[in-house]
Short mmCIF file of C-alpha atoms and ligand atoms in Angstrom, two decimals:
data_model
loop_
_atom_site.label_atom_id
_atom_site.label_comp_id
_atom_site.label_asym_id
_atom_site.label_seq_id
_atom_site.Cartn_x
_atom_site.Cartn_y
_atom_site.Cartn_z
CA UNK A 1 83.20 113.22 69.66
CA UNK A 2 81.09 111.91 71.51
CA UNK A 3 77.15 111.80 71.31
CA UNK A 4 77.06 112.78 75.16
CA UNK A 5 76.41 117.03 75.96
CA UNK A 6 79.76 117.46 77.78
CA UNK A 7 81.26 120.73 79.18
CA UNK A 8 84.57 121.87 77.81
CA UNK A 9 87.12 120.82 79.26
CA UNK A 10 85.30 117.94 81.31
CA UNK A 11 87.99 116.02 83.27
CA UNK A 12 85.87 112.87 82.89
CA UNK A 13 85.53 112.69 78.48
CA UNK A 14 85.76 110.38 76.07
CA UNK A 15 89.38 110.25 76.76
CA UNK A 16 89.88 109.28 80.33
CA UNK A 17 86.85 106.67 81.29
CA UNK A 18 87.99 105.27 84.73
CA UNK A 19 86.03 101.83 85.71
CA UNK A 20 84.49 101.66 89.22
CA UNK A 21 81.86 99.58 90.88
CA UNK A 22 78.31 101.07 91.62
CA UNK A 23 75.79 100.06 93.12
CA UNK A 24 72.67 101.68 91.62
CA UNK A 25 68.75 100.35 92.87
CA UNK A 26 70.02 97.54 94.46
CA UNK A 27 71.94 96.27 92.53
CA UNK A 28 75.79 95.97 91.89
CA UNK A 29 77.88 96.45 88.46
CA UNK A 30 81.20 98.31 87.10
CA UNK A 31 80.92 100.66 85.14
CA UNK A 32 82.74 103.07 83.44
CA UNK A 33 82.25 107.78 84.24
CA UNK A 34 81.51 109.92 81.37
CA UNK A 35 80.64 113.20 82.58
CA UNK A 36 78.23 113.08 85.84
CA UNK A 37 77.06 109.92 84.88
CA UNK A 38 78.26 106.05 84.99
CA UNK A 39 77.75 103.94 81.67
CA UNK A 40 76.86 100.20 83.16
CA UNK A 41 79.31 98.04 81.32
CA UNK A 42 78.04 95.16 83.13
CA UNK A 43 75.45 96.02 81.19
CA UNK A 44 76.61 96.70 78.02
CA UNK A 45 78.56 93.50 77.93
CA UNK A 46 74.98 91.38 78.91
CA UNK A 47 73.49 92.89 76.09
CA UNK A 48 76.44 92.22 74.10
CA UNK A 49 77.23 96.32 72.70
CA UNK A 50 80.56 95.22 74.67
CA UNK A 51 83.13 91.94 74.64
CA UNK A 52 85.57 91.27 77.54
CA UNK A 53 85.39 88.27 76.98
CA UNK A 54 83.03 87.82 79.88
CA UNK A 55 84.38 89.42 82.59
CA UNK A 56 82.12 92.60 82.57
CA UNK A 57 78.58 90.56 81.85
CA UNK A 58 77.40 90.03 85.79
CA UNK A 59 80.61 91.56 87.38
CA UNK A 60 80.49 93.62 90.45
CA UNK A 61 84.05 94.71 90.54
CA UNK A 62 86.38 94.07 87.71
CA UNK A 63 88.25 91.42 89.31
CA UNK A 64 87.82 89.32 86.31
CA UNK A 65 88.33 92.08 84.20
CA UNK A 66 91.34 92.40 85.29
CA UNK A 67 92.57 88.81 84.60
CA UNK A 68 91.50 89.34 80.92
CA UNK A 69 95.04 91.32 80.62
CA UNK A 70 96.63 94.39 78.31
CA UNK A 71 94.79 92.99 74.68
CA UNK A 72 91.22 92.73 75.88
CA UNK A 73 91.48 95.80 78.28
CA UNK A 74 92.30 97.82 75.07
CA UNK A 75 90.31 96.15 72.72
CA UNK A 76 86.64 96.93 75.38
CA UNK A 77 88.61 100.53 75.90
CA UNK A 78 88.06 100.49 72.22
CA UNK A 79 83.99 98.75 72.64
CA UNK A 80 83.35 102.08 74.69
CA UNK A 81 84.97 104.81 73.28
CA UNK A 82 82.82 103.37 70.35
CA UNK A 83 79.58 103.56 72.06
CA UNK A 84 79.88 106.51 72.71
CA UNK A 85 80.58 107.75 69.83
CA UNK A 86 78.72 106.88 67.68
CA UNK A 87 75.40 108.30 67.18
CA UNK A 88 73.50 105.05 65.42
CA UNK A 89 74.74 102.74 68.71
CA UNK A 90 72.96 106.09 70.77
CA UNK A 91 69.51 104.29 72.16
CA UNK A 92 70.98 101.18 73.54
CA UNK A 93 74.40 103.32 75.09
CA UNK A 94 71.70 105.92 77.08
CA UNK A 95 69.95 103.33 78.92
CA UNK A 96 72.76 102.22 80.97
CA UNK A 97 73.60 104.93 81.10
CA UNK A 98 72.60 106.23 84.98
CA UNK A 99 73.56 110.10 87.45
CA UNK A 100 75.98 108.46 90.72
CA UNK A 101 75.60 110.66 93.12
CA UNK A 102 78.50 113.63 94.06
CA UNK A 103 79.18 112.82 97.30
CA UNK A 104 80.30 109.29 95.01
CA UNK A 105 78.44 107.12 98.05
CA UNK A 106 76.93 104.42 95.42
CA UNK A 107 80.72 103.88 94.61
CA UNK A 108 82.61 100.82 96.64
CA UNK A 109 85.34 98.93 96.16
CA UNK A 110 86.55 98.95 92.62
CA UNK A 111 88.30 95.40 93.20
CA UNK A 112 89.37 92.47 95.74
CA UNK A 113 92.82 93.82 96.82
CA UNK A 114 94.82 90.65 96.87
CA UNK A 115 98.36 92.29 98.22
CA UNK A 116 99.09 95.54 99.32
CA UNK A 117 102.87 97.13 99.83
CA UNK A 118 104.11 100.54 99.94
CA UNK A 119 106.94 102.18 98.23
CA UNK A 120 109.24 105.49 99.67
CA UNK A 121 110.63 106.00 96.39
CA UNK A 122 110.23 110.31 96.51
CA UNK A 123 113.93 111.82 97.68
CA UNK A 124 112.28 115.19 98.90
CA UNK A 125 109.89 113.37 101.47
CA UNK A 126 112.55 111.17 102.07
CA UNK A 127 115.14 114.12 103.06
CA UNK A 128 112.42 114.95 105.02
CA UNK A 129 111.22 112.52 107.50
CA UNK A 130 115.37 111.50 107.44
CA UNK A 131 115.89 114.82 109.64
CA UNK A 132 111.99 114.87 111.50
CA UNK A 133 112.71 111.07 112.65
CA UNK A 134 116.37 111.34 112.63
CA UNK A 135 118.04 114.68 113.26
CA UNK A 136 121.17 115.20 113.26
CA UNK A 137 122.16 111.79 110.72
CA UNK A 138 122.70 111.85 106.90
CA UNK A 139 119.23 112.24 106.20
CA UNK A 140 118.85 109.94 103.25
CA UNK A 141 119.91 105.71 104.90
CA UNK A 142 123.25 104.21 102.56
CA UNK A 143 120.81 101.86 100.22
CA UNK A 144 117.49 105.54 99.43
CA UNK A 145 119.46 105.02 96.03
CA UNK A 146 120.10 101.98 95.59
CA UNK A 147 116.95 100.14 95.80
CA UNK A 148 113.56 101.42 95.92
CA UNK A 149 112.74 100.90 100.01
CA UNK A 150 109.12 100.15 100.52
CA UNK A 151 107.08 97.81 102.92
CA UNK A 152 103.74 95.17 103.01
CA UNK A 153 100.43 97.26 104.23
CA UNK A 154 97.74 95.35 104.94
CA UNK A 155 95.16 94.97 101.90
CA UNK A 156 92.02 93.76 104.49
CA UNK A 157 92.18 97.22 105.28
CA UNK A 158 91.94 99.39 102.13
CA UNK A 159 88.93 101.14 102.21
CA UNK A 160 87.04 102.52 99.34
CA UNK A 161 86.82 106.72 99.59
CA UNK A 162 84.47 107.76 102.16
CA UNK A 163 84.65 105.19 104.46
CA UNK A 164 85.71 107.24 107.58
CA UNK A 165 88.93 106.58 110.31
CA UNK A 166 88.77 105.25 113.25
CA UNK A 167 91.83 106.88 114.88
CA UNK A 168 93.87 104.21 115.91
CA UNK A 169 95.09 103.08 119.85
CA UNK A 170 98.77 102.26 120.33
CA UNK A 171 102.48 102.21 122.26
CA UNK A 172 104.27 105.40 121.56
CA UNK A 173 107.22 107.13 123.60
CA UNK A 174 106.80 110.73 124.50
CA UNK A 175 110.61 112.35 124.65
CA UNK A 176 112.16 112.74 127.77
CA UNK A 177 109.67 109.46 129.39
CA UNK A 178 110.73 106.34 130.77
CA UNK A 179 108.60 103.81 130.02
CA UNK A 180 105.82 103.80 126.91
CA UNK A 181 102.30 104.27 127.29
CA UNK A 182 98.94 103.95 125.84
CA UNK A 183 95.98 106.15 123.32
CA UNK A 184 95.59 107.06 120.74
CA UNK A 185 97.23 108.29 118.55
CA UNK A 186 98.05 112.74 119.28
CA UNK A 187 100.26 112.01 115.74
CA UNK A 188 96.83 110.77 113.87
CA UNK A 189 98.61 111.19 109.91
CA UNK A 190 98.70 111.28 106.06
CA UNK A 191 100.35 110.28 102.83
CA UNK A 192 98.58 111.65 99.68
CA UNK A 193 100.46 108.38 96.98
CA UNK A 194 98.99 106.83 93.58
CA UNK A 195 99.02 103.03 93.56
CA UNK A 196 98.84 101.34 90.81
CA UNK A 197 96.52 97.88 90.64
CA UNK A 198 98.23 94.73 89.31
CA UNK A 199 96.00 93.23 86.56
CA UNK A 200 98.24 90.06 85.10
CA UNK A 201 99.89 88.31 86.87
CA UNK A 202 103.50 86.42 87.10
CA UNK A 203 104.76 82.71 87.57
CA UNK A 204 106.99 82.53 91.04
CA UNK A 205 110.41 82.40 90.93
CA UNK A 206 110.08 84.92 87.72
CA UNK A 207 111.28 88.84 88.13
CA UNK A 208 109.14 91.39 85.84
CA UNK A 209 110.62 93.48 83.50
CA UNK A 210 110.59 96.86 84.13
CA UNK A 211 109.96 96.86 79.68
CA UNK A 212 106.85 95.04 81.01
CA UNK A 213 105.02 97.37 83.28
CA UNK A 214 102.31 97.99 81.09
CA UNK A 215 101.51 94.42 80.57
CA UNK A 216 100.38 93.64 84.43
CA UNK A 217 99.62 97.48 85.81
CA UNK A 218 95.94 97.61 84.32
CA UNK A 219 95.65 101.10 85.77
CA UNK A 220 96.03 103.16 88.84
CA UNK A 221 94.22 105.01 92.36
CA UNK A 222 94.28 107.91 94.37
CA UNK A 223 95.71 106.97 97.53
CA UNK A 224 96.13 107.77 101.60
CA UNK A 225 98.26 105.72 103.38
CA UNK A 226 96.90 107.23 107.10
CA UNK A 227 99.71 107.24 109.37
CA UNK A 228 100.26 106.55 112.75
CA UNK A 229 103.30 109.09 113.47
CA UNK A 230 104.01 108.13 116.77
CA UNK A 231 102.89 105.19 117.15
CA UNK A 232 105.44 104.29 114.27
CA UNK A 233 107.59 106.49 115.36
CA UNK A 234 108.40 103.84 118.40
CA UNK A 235 107.48 100.82 116.17
CA UNK A 236 109.65 101.21 112.91
CA UNK A 237 112.74 99.88 114.17
CA UNK A 238 114.19 97.47 112.49
CA UNK A 239 111.26 96.46 110.43
CA UNK A 240 109.68 99.11 109.51
CA UNK A 241 106.27 99.94 109.33
CA UNK A 242 103.67 98.05 110.99
CA UNK A 243 100.97 98.89 112.82
CA UNK A 244 101.22 102.79 112.59
CA UNK A 245 99.94 102.35 109.08
CA UNK A 246 97.75 98.49 108.79
CA UNK A 247 94.58 100.59 110.72
CA UNK A 248 93.16 101.74 107.36
CA UNK A 249 94.30 103.37 103.66
CA UNK A 250 92.24 104.77 101.68
CA UNK A 251 92.06 104.63 97.98
CA UNK A 252 89.57 106.35 94.59
CA UNK A 253 86.71 104.72 93.49
CA UNK A 254 87.80 104.86 90.36
CA UNK A 255 90.79 103.49 88.84
CA UNK A 256 92.21 105.28 85.91
CA UNK A 257 93.07 102.89 82.98
CA UNK A 258 97.07 103.39 81.78
CA UNK A 259 95.41 103.89 78.23
CA UNK A 260 93.74 106.64 79.66
CA UNK A 261 97.54 108.14 80.91
CA UNK A 262 100.08 107.22 77.55
CA UNK A 263 100.76 111.69 76.83
CA UNK A 264 101.03 112.07 80.75
CA UNK A 265 104.05 110.14 80.65
CA UNK A 266 107.34 112.17 80.98
CA UNK A 267 110.38 111.16 81.19
CA UNK A 268 111.42 110.23 85.17
CA UNK A 269 114.40 112.64 86.41
CA UNK A 270 118.06 111.99 85.80
CA UNK A 271 119.49 108.59 88.64
CA UNK A 272 123.46 109.17 90.32
CA UNK A 273 124.87 107.11 91.30
CA UNK A 274 123.39 103.81 88.10
CA UNK A 275 120.83 101.52 89.43
CA UNK A 276 121.73 97.56 89.43
CA UNK A 277 120.96 95.82 86.31
CA UNK A 278 117.57 95.35 87.01
CA UNK A 279 116.61 98.50 87.82
CA UNK A 280 117.52 99.84 84.22
CA UNK A 281 115.15 101.14 81.86
CA UNK A 282 115.17 100.91 77.80
CA UNK A 283 112.35 103.90 78.20
CA UNK A 284 112.94 105.80 81.49
CA UNK A 285 109.42 107.85 81.95
CA UNK A 286 107.30 108.36 84.74
CA UNK A 287 103.88 110.08 84.72
CA UNK A 288 103.16 114.25 85.18
CA UNK A 289 99.89 113.23 87.50
CA UNK A 290 99.88 116.59 90.22
CA UNK A 291 97.24 115.45 93.85
CA UNK A 292 95.46 118.52 95.65
CA UNK A 293 95.44 117.40 99.02
CA UNK A 294 92.67 120.03 101.13
CA UNK A 295 92.52 119.60 104.51
CA UNK A 296 88.59 120.65 105.97
CA UNK A 297 88.34 121.98 102.66
CA UNK A 298 91.43 124.03 102.31
CA UNK A 299 93.99 123.50 100.10
CA UNK A 300 97.07 122.99 102.11
CA UNK A 301 99.32 120.91 98.93
CA UNK A 302 100.47 120.37 95.33
CA UNK A 303 102.37 116.88 95.33
CA UNK A 304 103.71 116.65 91.45
CA UNK A 305 103.99 112.86 90.98
CA UNK A 306 106.41 112.84 88.35
CA UNK A 307 109.31 113.98 91.04
CA UNK A 308 109.24 110.82 92.54
CA UNK A 309 112.92 109.99 91.61
CA UNK A 310 111.62 106.01 91.81
CA UNK A 311 109.75 105.49 88.75
CA UNK A 312 106.51 103.02 88.84
CA UNK A 313 108.07 100.46 86.52
CA UNK A 314 111.25 99.92 88.64
CA UNK A 315 109.63 99.64 91.35
CA UNK A 316 107.57 96.82 89.90
CA UNK A 317 111.19 95.65 88.66
CA UNK A 318 112.40 95.69 92.86
CA UNK A 319 108.43 93.78 94.48
CA UNK A 320 109.64 90.67 91.92
CA UNK A 321 112.99 90.76 91.82
CA UNK A 322 113.01 87.93 93.99
CA UNK A 323 110.99 86.46 92.28
CA UNK A 324 107.65 86.93 94.16
CA UNK A 325 104.61 85.84 91.77
CA UNK A 326 101.87 88.85 91.14
CA UNK A 327 98.88 88.55 90.94
CA UNK A 328 95.75 90.15 89.77
CA UNK A 329 93.85 92.52 92.43
CA UNK A 330 98.21 93.27 93.90
CA UNK A 331 98.00 96.73 94.46
CA UNK A 332 101.15 98.60 94.91
CA UNK A 333 102.05 102.50 96.40
CA UNK A 334 104.45 104.71 94.80
CA UNK A 335 104.48 106.37 98.87
CA UNK A 336 103.74 110.13 99.75
CA UNK A 337 104.30 111.86 97.44
CA UNK A 338 106.76 115.25 97.73
CA UNK A 339 108.29 117.88 96.11
CA UNK A 340 110.69 120.27 96.93
CA UNK A 341 108.28 123.08 97.99
CA UNK A 342 106.51 122.74 100.90
CA UNK A 343 103.32 123.14 99.39
CA UNK A 344 103.83 120.07 97.56
CA UNK A 345 104.33 118.16 100.39
CA UNK A 346 102.26 114.77 100.59
CA UNK A 347 102.80 115.06 104.40
CA UNK A 348 101.27 117.04 107.54
CA UNK A 349 104.61 115.43 108.70
CA UNK A 350 106.68 117.97 106.54
CA UNK A 351 103.15 120.64 106.82
CA UNK A 352 104.07 121.30 109.21
CA UNK A 353 107.45 119.99 110.51
CA UNK A 354 106.97 117.80 112.10
CA UNK A 355 103.92 118.93 114.45
CA UNK A 356 106.48 122.02 115.21
CA UNK A 357 104.94 124.60 112.60
CA UNK A 358 101.10 124.67 112.68
CA UNK A 359 99.31 124.88 109.42
CA UNK A 360 96.62 127.31 110.09
CA UNK A 361 93.34 126.02 107.51
CA UNK A 362 90.86 129.21 105.66
CA UNK A 363 88.50 129.20 108.87
CA UNK A 364 90.92 130.67 111.26
CA UNK A 365 92.01 127.37 112.97
CA UNK A 366 95.45 126.10 113.45
CA UNK A 367 96.49 122.48 113.09
CA UNK A 368 99.45 120.09 113.18
CA UNK A 369 98.16 116.18 113.29
CA UNK A 370 94.80 115.74 112.75
CA UNK A 371 91.74 116.22 115.20
CA UNK A 372 88.77 114.47 115.17
CA UNK A 373 86.13 115.56 112.79
CA UNK A 374 89.22 116.59 109.93
CA UNK A 375 88.00 115.47 106.55
CA UNK A 376 90.91 114.95 103.70
CA UNK A 377 90.45 114.83 100.42
CA UNK A 378 93.25 114.51 97.86
CA UNK A 379 92.23 115.07 94.13
CA UNK A 380 94.26 114.13 91.06
CA UNK A 381 94.75 115.64 88.09
CA UNK A 382 96.67 114.66 84.27
CA UNK A 383 97.07 116.19 80.69
CA UNK A 384 95.27 114.71 78.41
CA UNK A 385 95.80 113.84 74.62
CA UNK A 386 95.04 117.99 72.96
CA UNK A 387 95.62 119.65 75.76
CA UNK A 388 92.67 118.70 77.42
CA UNK A 389 92.80 117.44 81.41
CA UNK A 390 92.25 114.28 82.76
CA UNK A 391 90.67 113.84 86.84
CA UNK A 392 91.48 111.17 88.31
CA UNK A 393 88.60 111.51 91.01
CA UNK A 394 88.63 111.71 94.38
CA UNK A 395 90.33 110.06 97.78
CA UNK A 396 88.52 111.30 101.07
CA UNK A 397 88.09 110.31 104.68
CA UNK A 398 86.76 111.73 107.98
CA UNK A 399 88.73 110.47 111.00
CA UNK A 400 85.99 109.40 113.81
CA UNK A 401 87.42 109.26 117.54
CA UNK A 402 88.86 106.11 119.30
CA UNK A 403 86.48 104.17 120.89
MN1 MN B 1 102.79 105.52 102.21
#
């Protein structure tokens, strides 16, 4: 039991402890969230209350902590729990606690993104997009059930929750038009996803086995892969998404450590046909994460992560099977999380079926794609130990007009 006074059912209790980079009184530090406060971990290591081998003292992001590796991550987590539960250490720990603003404005990018990769692992999403983008054809491409399809995104435009998203301009090809037109996107969309943060890297030429997932992955973030569907539809064949996605990708300020998600492990869906050797798993599992998408405050969907066809371990094995190395700070995202029904879709493309079925928000206004001034917030929860529920925080962003 923690000595902190937490409400029953607190989603940021002692079993969660997500990491962040926060600003307080003119300094930046690494912290973990407990209730509505942040415990300054950089200060805790400087005061020798915890020992991360120097990876947290003087740090403003988790970059050096990511390099430290699984044994250090787990040991420091136990030290933090001890600090917040041992009554004798309460006076020392209390000096390192500070409230953070509800709007999370004091929170920064928790780590420097090295490479960013995004997958396409939901069969429901891929099938929906296939029907909308390529009507009359097979919705799933012939490769879809043999490998987790992905593309390389743009690490430099991954931004922290709360950052405004400027409507991108680009080329689009209107139906029946003689030539493409240029201008601000008219079909700006979201993709509700979960991102996985790599800590321990790998050597060039070496593939990472599905069994080694936990050795390399530090934790998870919520992720919004903002997507300009009109730009994407015109540019994506044959090399995949490019400028329709690279303008902005938002992540939550909290990195929930994998150690917090042990109780959320669930079997991943069965796969048919069987997958090739490097994609097989001795212990095939996913995580029971439920996302919630709000459009200007109206809940429009609750995408279930556990329904994804390709597991996170398969995604990691696939992205390294050619020998491409991992670096600390690499970020790979699950792809849009969509369940089998309309109220579980992770994109507005699906929610409004290509813009043909407008959605009515609680204020009575109607939407197909995003308008300037619209705000999208994705939150998430996971089951914790003993029937508790863990919060994954939120990733939010507001659309601003193209300049
Ligand atoms: Mn995506």
